[in-house]
Short mmCIF file of C-alpha atoms in Angstrom, two decimals:
data_model
loop_
_atom_site.label_atom_id
_atom_site.label_comp_id
_atom_site.label_asym_id
_atom_site.label_seq_id
_atom_site.Cartn_x
_atom_site.Cartn_y
_atom_site.Cartn_z
CA MET J 1 142.69 10.91 220.55
CA GLU J 2 144.93 10.35 218.00
CA ARG J 3 144.89 12.77 214.80
CA LEU J 4 144.15 11.46 211.61
CA LEU J 5 145.81 14.16 209.69
CA ASP J 6 149.70 15.15 211.28
CA GLU J 7 149.17 18.54 212.26
CA ASP J 8 151.74 19.95 209.47
CA LYS J 9 149.79 17.73 206.74
CA GLU J 10 145.92 18.86 207.96
CA TRP J 11 145.78 21.53 205.15
CA GLY J 12 148.20 20.89 202.57
CA LEU J 13 149.19 24.54 202.09
CA GLU J 14 152.28 24.92 200.13
CA HIS J 15 152.28 28.76 200.74
CA ASP J 16 151.07 31.16 203.35
CA PRO J 17 147.42 32.51 202.58
CA PHE J 18 148.12 35.61 204.60
CA SER J 19 151.00 35.94 201.89
CA ASP J 20 148.79 36.94 199.28
CA PRO J 21 145.88 39.53 200.02
CA GLU J 22 143.02 38.30 198.24
CA GLU J 23 143.44 34.81 199.93
CA LYS J 24 143.78 36.12 203.12
CA ARG J 25 140.55 37.87 202.36
CA VAL J 26 138.50 34.60 201.62
CA LEU J 27 139.95 32.69 204.51
CA LEU J 28 139.15 35.52 206.87
CA THR J 29 135.43 35.80 205.74
CA ALA J 30 134.73 31.92 205.60
CA LEU J 31 136.15 31.99 209.45
CA ASP J 32 133.93 35.02 209.80
CA SER J 33 131.04 33.67 208.57
CA PHE J 34 130.88 30.37 211.19
CA ARG J 35 131.31 33.12 213.62
CA GLN J 36 128.53 34.99 212.64
CA TYR J 37 126.38 32.22 212.02
CA ARG J 38 124.70 32.23 215.41
CA LYS J 39 123.49 35.90 215.32
CA THR J 40 122.26 35.47 211.39
CA ALA J 41 120.57 32.59 211.73
CA HIS J 42 118.34 33.88 214.68
CA TYR J 43 117.90 37.05 213.20
CA ASN J 44 116.84 36.06 209.51
CA VAL J 45 114.94 32.58 210.40
CA THR J 46 112.99 33.73 213.38
CA HIS J 47 113.17 37.03 214.34
CA ARG J 48 111.95 38.33 210.95
CA ARG J 49 108.98 35.89 211.25
CA ARG J 50 108.13 36.85 214.72
CA GLN J 51 107.90 40.34 213.18
CA ASN J 52 105.67 39.25 210.51
CA PHE J 53 103.59 36.98 212.70
CA TYR J 54 102.78 40.08 214.95
CA ALA J 55 101.92 42.12 211.95
CA LEU J 56 98.80 39.85 211.40
CA PRO J 57 95.46 40.94 212.88
CA THR J 58 95.40 40.19 216.55
CA SER J 59 92.69 37.76 216.50
CA GLN J 60 94.55 35.94 213.86
CA TRP J 61 98.08 35.99 215.46
CA GLN J 62 96.27 34.80 218.84
CA MET J 63 94.51 31.93 217.27
CA LEU J 64 97.77 30.70 215.41
CA SER J 65 99.75 30.97 218.77
CA ALA J 66 97.30 28.98 220.70
CA PRO J 67 96.65 25.25 220.45
CA PRO J 68 96.90 23.35 218.19
CA PHE J 69 99.00 25.21 216.19
CA ASN J 70 101.28 26.94 218.50
CA LEU J 71 103.39 28.36 216.16
CA LEU J 72 105.50 30.62 218.75
CA SER J 73 106.44 28.13 220.69
CA LYS J 74 107.22 25.89 217.25
CA LEU J 75 109.64 28.86 216.45
CA GLU J 76 111.56 28.63 220.05
CA ARG J 77 112.39 25.14 218.78
CA VAL J 78 113.65 26.39 215.70
CA ASP J 79 115.94 28.79 218.05
CA ASN J 80 116.74 25.80 219.94
CA ALA J 81 117.83 23.94 216.61
CA ILE J 82 119.88 26.66 215.34
CA ASP J 83 122.07 27.04 218.76
CA ALA J 84 122.68 23.23 218.13
CA ASN J 85 123.82 23.89 214.69
CA SER J 86 125.76 27.19 215.79
CA ASP J 87 127.61 24.87 218.10
CA ILE J 88 128.98 23.11 214.99
CA ALA J 89 130.12 26.42 213.74
CA SER J 90 131.67 27.85 216.74
CA ALA J 91 133.49 24.24 216.90
CA MET J 92 134.74 24.92 213.37
CA LEU J 93 135.77 28.59 214.09
CA ILE J 94 137.88 27.35 216.98
CA SER J 95 139.66 24.78 215.13
CA GLY J 96 140.08 27.06 212.11
CA LEU J 97 141.53 29.89 214.21
CA ARG J 98 144.01 27.10 215.96
CA SER J 99 145.23 25.82 212.75
CA PHE J 100 146.10 29.47 211.61
CA ASP J 101 147.37 30.43 215.02
CA LEU J 102 145.05 33.91 214.88
CA LYS J 103 144.89 35.32 217.63
CA ASP J 104 143.74 39.06 216.77
CA ARG J 105 140.26 39.49 215.79
CA GLU J 106 141.24 41.23 212.31
CA TYR J 107 138.52 38.43 210.98
CA GLU J 108 135.20 39.95 212.74
CA GLY J 109 132.63 41.70 210.69
CA VAL J 110 134.35 40.74 207.09
CA ALA J 111 131.92 38.05 205.97
CA THR J 112 129.37 39.10 202.85
CA PRO J 113 125.57 37.69 202.68
CA SER J 114 127.37 35.19 200.07
CA ASP J 115 129.82 33.84 202.84
CA MET J 116 126.91 33.24 205.23
CA ASP J 117 125.20 31.49 202.62
CA LYS J 118 127.97 29.19 202.19
CA ALA J 119 128.73 28.91 205.93
CA ARG J 120 124.67 27.52 206.22
CA SER J 121 125.11 25.22 203.10
CA THR J 122 128.41 23.72 204.38
CA ILE J 123 126.94 22.89 208.33
CA ARG J 124 123.83 21.32 206.31
CA GLN J 125 125.96 19.10 204.40
CA PHE J 126 127.46 17.40 207.27
CA TYR J 127 123.92 15.60 206.95
CA ARG J 128 124.97 13.94 203.64
CA ASP J 129 128.47 13.50 204.35
CA TRP J 130 128.62 12.83 208.23
CA SER J 131 125.40 11.55 209.47
CA ALA J 132 123.99 7.77 209.82
CA GLU J 133 120.70 9.20 207.99
CA GLY J 134 122.80 10.70 205.28
CA ASP J 135 123.76 6.95 204.36
CA ALA J 136 121.35 6.67 201.12
CA GLU J 137 122.81 9.40 199.58
CA ARG J 138 126.51 8.59 200.12
CA ARG J 139 125.75 4.78 198.58
CA ALA J 140 124.17 6.08 195.87
CA CYS J 141 127.23 8.40 194.79
CA TYR J 142 129.99 6.84 196.66
CA ASP J 143 129.39 3.10 196.51
CA PRO J 144 129.76 2.82 192.75
CA VAL J 145 132.86 4.68 192.68
CA LEU J 146 134.63 2.76 195.32
CA ARG J 147 133.44 -0.60 193.64
CA ASP J 148 134.93 0.52 190.41
CA LEU J 149 138.34 1.16 192.29
CA GLU J 150 138.25 -2.16 193.79
CA SER J 151 137.17 -4.04 190.46
CA VAL J 152 140.44 -2.03 188.36
CA PHE J 153 142.61 -2.81 191.17
CA VAL J 154 141.67 -6.25 192.22
CA GLY J 155 144.83 -7.90 191.15
CA ILE J 156 146.81 -5.64 193.71
CA ARG J 157 147.10 -7.26 197.20
CA ASP J 158 148.54 -4.34 198.77
CA LYS J 159 146.44 -1.19 197.90
CA THR J 160 148.92 1.01 199.32
CA ASN J 161 150.68 0.99 196.25
CA VAL J 162 147.62 2.57 194.58
CA ARG J 163 147.70 6.56 194.36
CA VAL J 164 144.14 7.64 194.25
CA LEU J 165 143.36 11.87 193.71
CA VAL J 166 139.74 13.12 194.69
CA PRO J 167 139.55 16.78 193.66
CA GLY J 168 136.51 18.71 194.99
CA ALA J 169 136.63 17.02 198.23
CA GLY J 170 134.33 19.00 200.17
CA LEU J 171 133.74 17.70 203.66
CA GLY J 172 136.49 14.79 202.88
CA ARG J 173 133.89 11.91 203.25
CA LEU J 174 134.73 9.97 199.96
CA VAL J 175 138.43 10.47 200.59
CA PHE J 176 138.13 8.83 204.00
CA GLU J 177 136.33 5.98 202.69
CA VAL J 178 138.99 5.51 199.90
CA CYS J 179 141.72 5.70 202.54
CA ARG J 180 139.42 3.27 204.76
CA ARG J 181 139.78 0.62 201.69
CA GLY J 182 143.51 0.61 201.92
CA TYR J 183 144.23 3.11 199.47
CA VAL J 184 146.75 6.41 199.57
CA VAL J 185 144.73 9.06 198.69
CA GLU J 186 144.98 12.85 198.21
CA GLY J 187 141.81 15.03 198.40
CA ASN J 188 141.98 18.66 196.61
CA GLU J 189 139.82 21.49 197.74
CA ILE J 190 139.61 25.12 196.75
CA SER J 191 136.80 26.01 199.15
CA TYR J 192 138.11 27.62 202.49
CA HIS J 193 134.27 26.74 204.15
CA GLN J 194 134.89 23.19 203.10
CA LEU J 195 138.18 23.06 204.41
CA ILE J 196 137.61 24.34 207.43
CA ALA J 197 134.76 21.87 208.26
CA SER J 198 136.95 18.97 206.50
CA ASN J 199 139.91 19.73 208.65
CA TRP J 200 137.40 19.94 211.82
CA VAL J 201 135.60 16.75 211.26
CA LEU J 202 138.45 14.52 210.13
CA ASN J 203 141.09 15.84 212.67
CA HIS J 204 139.38 17.79 215.77
CA THR J 205 136.16 15.65 216.92
CA ILE J 206 137.06 13.21 219.52
CA LYS J 207 134.48 10.73 219.29
CA GLY J 208 131.31 9.54 216.89
CA GLN J 209 128.03 11.23 217.15
CA ALA J 210 129.27 14.28 219.56
CA PHE J 211 127.17 16.87 218.07
CA ASP J 212 123.13 17.35 217.30
CA LEU J 213 122.67 18.44 213.87
CA TYR J 214 119.34 19.87 212.62
CA PRO J 215 119.69 19.96 208.70
CA PHE J 216 116.29 21.24 207.92
CA ALA J 217 115.62 23.59 210.65
CA LEU J 218 115.80 26.59 208.24
CA ASP J 219 113.19 25.11 205.78
CA PHE J 220 109.71 26.30 206.02
CA SER J 221 108.47 25.38 202.44
CA ASN J 222 107.20 21.87 201.34
CA VAL J 223 107.09 20.56 205.08
CA ILE J 224 104.45 18.01 205.85
CA SER J 225 105.35 17.91 209.73
CA ARG J 226 107.24 20.23 212.01
CA GLU J 227 108.92 17.03 213.25
CA HIS J 228 110.37 16.27 209.76
CA GLN J 229 111.58 20.28 209.69
CA LEU J 230 113.12 19.97 213.26
CA GLN J 231 114.27 16.05 212.64
CA LYS J 232 117.61 15.84 214.60
CA VAL J 233 120.69 13.57 213.61
CA LYS J 234 123.86 13.11 214.97
CA ILE J 235 127.31 13.93 213.85
CA PRO J 236 129.98 12.53 212.62
CA ASP J 237 128.44 9.08 212.45
CA LEU J 238 131.64 7.96 213.39
CA HIS J 239 134.92 8.98 214.30
CA PRO J 240 137.16 8.78 211.67
CA ALA J 241 140.45 8.21 213.38
CA SER J 242 139.06 5.18 215.11
CA ALA J 243 137.63 4.01 212.17
CA LEU J 244 140.71 3.76 210.59
CA GLU J 245 142.42 2.03 213.05
CA GLY J 246 140.49 -1.41 211.70
CA VAL J 247 141.32 -1.31 208.10
CA VAL J 248 141.06 -4.94 207.01
CA GLY J 249 144.11 -6.84 206.62
CA GLN J 250 146.19 -3.46 207.32
CA PRO J 251 145.89 -2.39 210.96
CA THR J 252 149.67 -1.11 211.40
CA VAL J 253 149.03 0.94 208.53
CA ASN J 254 148.48 4.86 209.95
CA GLY J 255 145.96 6.96 208.27
CA ALA J 256 147.94 9.97 208.08
CA ASP J 257 150.63 7.92 205.85
CA ARG J 258 148.02 7.55 203.22
CA MET J 259 145.61 10.35 203.57
CA SER J 260 146.46 14.11 202.82
CA MET J 261 144.34 17.29 201.51
CA THR J 262 145.76 20.01 199.24
CA ALA J 263 144.13 23.83 199.80
CA ALA J 264 144.78 24.73 196.03
CA ASP J 265 143.16 25.32 192.33
CA PHE J 266 142.84 21.90 191.19
CA ILE J 267 143.74 23.25 187.26
CA VAL J 268 147.00 25.44 188.69
CA HIS J 269 148.11 22.77 191.36
CA TYR J 270 147.77 19.78 189.40
CA GLY J 271 148.47 20.89 185.86
CA GLU J 272 152.16 21.57 187.33
CA GLU J 273 154.94 19.46 185.77
CA ARG J 274 155.80 18.12 189.08
CA HIS J 275 152.74 16.24 189.21
CA ARG J 276 152.65 14.70 185.92
CA ASP J 277 152.18 11.04 185.81
CA THR J 278 151.37 10.89 189.40
CA PHE J 279 148.50 9.06 190.04
CA ASP J 280 147.04 5.63 189.67
CA ALA J 281 143.08 6.96 189.50
CA VAL J 282 141.31 10.08 189.89
CA VAL J 283 137.96 9.77 191.35
CA THR J 284 135.39 12.86 190.64
CA VAL J 285 132.02 12.90 192.21
CA PHE J 286 129.43 15.45 191.31
CA PHE J 287 132.81 17.66 190.54
CA ILE J 288 133.16 18.16 186.61
CA ASP J 289 130.38 20.55 186.17
CA THR J 290 131.76 23.09 188.82
CA ALA J 291 134.28 23.81 185.79
CA PRO J 292 133.55 26.98 183.40
CA ASN J 293 135.90 25.43 180.71
CA ILE J 294 136.05 21.67 181.21
CA ILE J 295 138.87 21.26 178.59
CA ARG J 296 141.38 22.57 181.30
CA TYR J 297 139.78 19.94 183.79
CA ILE J 298 140.56 17.21 181.30
CA GLU J 299 143.76 18.17 180.49
CA THR J 300 144.91 18.62 184.22
CA ILE J 301 143.40 14.91 184.95
CA ARG J 302 145.32 13.97 181.56
CA ASN J 303 148.56 15.48 183.38
CA CYS J 304 148.03 13.89 186.74
CA LEU J 305 147.24 10.45 185.88
CA LYS J 306 149.80 7.75 184.87
CA GLU J 307 149.99 6.27 181.84
CA GLY J 308 147.20 3.71 181.97
CA GLY J 309 145.61 5.36 184.99
CA VAL J 310 141.70 5.45 185.11
CA TRP J 311 139.30 8.31 185.71
CA ILE J 312 136.20 7.22 187.67
CA ASN J 313 133.37 9.56 187.36
CA LEU J 314 130.11 9.76 188.49
CA GLY J 315 127.62 13.06 188.57
CA PRO J 316 125.16 15.13 187.13
CA LEU J 317 125.77 18.35 184.54
CA LEU J 318 124.58 21.28 186.60
CA TRP J 319 126.96 23.66 185.18
CA HIS J 320 127.48 26.12 187.97
CA PHE J 321 129.04 28.52 185.77
CA ALA J 322 125.73 28.42 182.93
CA ASP J 323 125.20 32.11 183.94
CA ARG J 324 128.81 33.28 184.09
CA GLY J 325 128.97 36.76 182.07
CA PRO J 326 132.10 38.02 179.57
CA ALA J 327 134.95 39.00 182.21
CA ILE J 328 135.10 42.64 183.00
CA LYS J 329 138.31 44.22 184.14
CA ASP J 330 138.12 45.59 187.67
CA GLU J 331 139.44 48.92 187.96
CA HIS J 332 140.79 48.39 191.43
CA SER J 333 142.64 45.31 190.20
CA THR J 334 145.77 45.18 188.48
CA THR J 335 145.68 41.72 187.28
CA THR J 336 143.96 41.36 183.54
CA SER J 337 141.42 39.06 182.65
CA LYS J 338 144.14 37.27 180.16
CA GLU J 339 146.23 36.82 183.20
CA ARG J 340 143.66 34.75 185.46
CA SER J 341 144.53 31.22 185.80
CA GLY J 342 143.05 28.03 186.87
CA ILE J 343 138.70 28.54 187.61
CA GLU J 344 139.35 32.17 187.29
CA ALA J 345 140.39 31.78 183.58
CA PRO J 346 137.83 33.91 181.14
CA GLY J 347 135.61 31.83 179.03
CA SER J 348 133.02 29.04 179.77
CA PHE J 349 130.80 26.97 177.92
CA GLU J 350 128.12 23.78 178.56
CA LEU J 351 128.23 20.65 176.88
CA THR J 352 125.28 17.38 177.35
CA ASN J 353 126.75 14.40 178.57
CA GLU J 354 127.06 13.11 174.89
CA GLU J 355 129.31 15.87 174.01
CA VAL J 356 131.22 15.36 177.32
CA LEU J 357 132.12 11.54 176.44
CA MET J 358 133.21 12.68 172.97
CA LEU J 359 135.68 15.17 174.55
CA VAL J 360 137.08 12.85 176.85
CA GLU J 361 137.98 10.41 174.26
CA LYS J 362 139.33 13.35 172.02
CA MET J 363 141.26 14.19 174.58
CA GLY J 364 143.36 10.89 175.36
CA PHE J 365 140.99 8.37 177.41
CA ASP J 366 139.32 5.36 176.49
CA ILE J 367 135.54 4.97 177.89
CA GLN J 368 135.74 1.81 179.56
CA SER J 369 132.12 1.58 180.62
CA HIS J 370 129.32 4.14 180.78
CA LYS J 371 125.75 4.16 182.11
CA ILE J 372 123.16 6.76 183.10
CA ARG J 373 122.30 5.62 186.45
CA ARG J 374 118.06 5.68 186.80
CA ASP J 375 118.57 5.01 190.75
CA GLY J 376 118.71 8.60 190.83
CA SER J 377 120.38 10.45 193.88
CA GLY J 378 119.25 13.66 195.85
CA TYR J 379 121.48 16.01 197.27
CA ILE J 380 121.42 16.93 201.06
CA GLN J 381 117.44 16.23 200.09
CA ASN J 382 115.09 15.78 203.16
CA PRO J 383 113.50 12.43 202.37
CA GLU J 384 110.18 13.90 203.88
CA SER J 385 110.10 17.03 201.94
CA MET J 386 107.05 17.62 199.95
CA LEU J 387 109.58 18.26 196.82
CA GLN J 388 111.87 15.87 195.91
CA ASN J 389 114.66 16.60 193.61
CA ALA J 390 116.80 13.68 191.99
CA TYR J 391 119.57 13.20 189.70
CA LYS J 392 120.02 10.64 187.09
CA ASN J 393 123.89 10.65 187.34
CA SER J 394 126.61 9.88 185.00
CA HIS J 395 128.66 7.20 185.42
CA TRP J 396 131.63 6.45 183.72
CA VAL J 397 135.28 4.91 183.86
CA ALA J 398 137.97 6.05 181.40
CA LYS J 399 141.38 4.68 180.82
CA LYS J 400 144.21 7.22 179.98
CA ARG J 401 145.94 6.33 176.55
CA PRO J 402 149.74 6.57 175.88
#
C-alpha cells in the first residue's frame, strides 16, 4: 500500500535525536511506554481490582462474582479490551523502532509513570481523531476552522498555492483533513508519544478499521453500563493514503507532496529567520493554552505568517502551565534557566479570553471575526458517561497587519 508520507519526510527531524542526550531519553521513554502498556494496564487496572475484590468478606465477593453481577467475568472482559489496545501500542512501537532503526534494547525499562500516563492518553485519543464514533468531536472542533479556510481562500482555485501550518498537530487528523481539501499543509508536534502515534496511523496502517480500540475500558467511575465502558470502536475509520487518492479536482496530486510533519519545539523552530513569511495560514485548535507564555506563541505565528496571512483559532483556555512554579536550577544540569529556550523558557502567566484577543491585536493582528461557540465540545468524552464535560470554545480569525 502507498505510504502517505515519503520515508524521509515522516518525522521532519532536522537533526539526529540521538545526538542530544535529553532528546534521546525522551524518545526512548516514549517507545518504552508503549512497550510496557500491556503489562502496566493489566497490573494497575485489573490485577489490583482482583486483589481488592478478594479482600472483601467471602460472602460478599462470592455474591458479586455470581449472577447477575459477574464482576470477575467482567474483569476478564476488561483484560481482553486491554489486550486489544495493547495490539495498537505494539504496532506503534514496531513502526517507531523501524523508523529510528533501533535494533538494541536500550529503550527497555526507562519509562516513568508520567510516560505511561501519556501512552494511555495517546491510545485513548485515537477515539477522537481516528474513529467513526469520534466524528462528533471532530465536527465541533475541526469543521469550523476548515470552513474558515475555505472562506478565506475561496478565490484561489488551485489550493496547492496555499501553505497552511498546524501547530500542536497531535495524531495528525486535522493535518490530514486540511491536506484532503487540497492545501499544502505542515503539521508540527513536540511530543514523541503523539509523533509516534501519528506516524503509525498516517504511514503504517494498511487499511481502514484494521484495529479494535476500547477507549473507555480503563474507566470505572460514572459508568451507567458495562457495555458503555467496554464499547469497541474501529481505527482508523478510513485509510489515510487511500482517502487522499480521491481529492476532488486534484486526483493526481500526491499527498506526500502536500503534507509534511516537523518534530520540534514550535517556538524555537518557527521563530527562526528562515521561516519568516512562509505560510498563508496558521490553524491552531486546542493549542494556544499549551503556552506558558502566549506572547512567544504570538510572536512565532506572526513571524512565520506572510503579510496578510490569517490565523484561525478554536479552543478553550485550559492553561497547561497554570501550576508551574518558579524556575529552579538543576544541580545536575549545565543549562541555566535564562539559557532555556522555547516552551522550556522560564516564566508563565494566564490571560482571560478578552485579554488574549487584546494581546493578539496589540501584537500586529486584526481580529476579523470572533465568537464563543455555545455548541460545546468534549475532549475524548464518553457520550454515555454520567459525567459530561464540555468546552465553550473561543473561535476567531485574525489577519496579520503589515
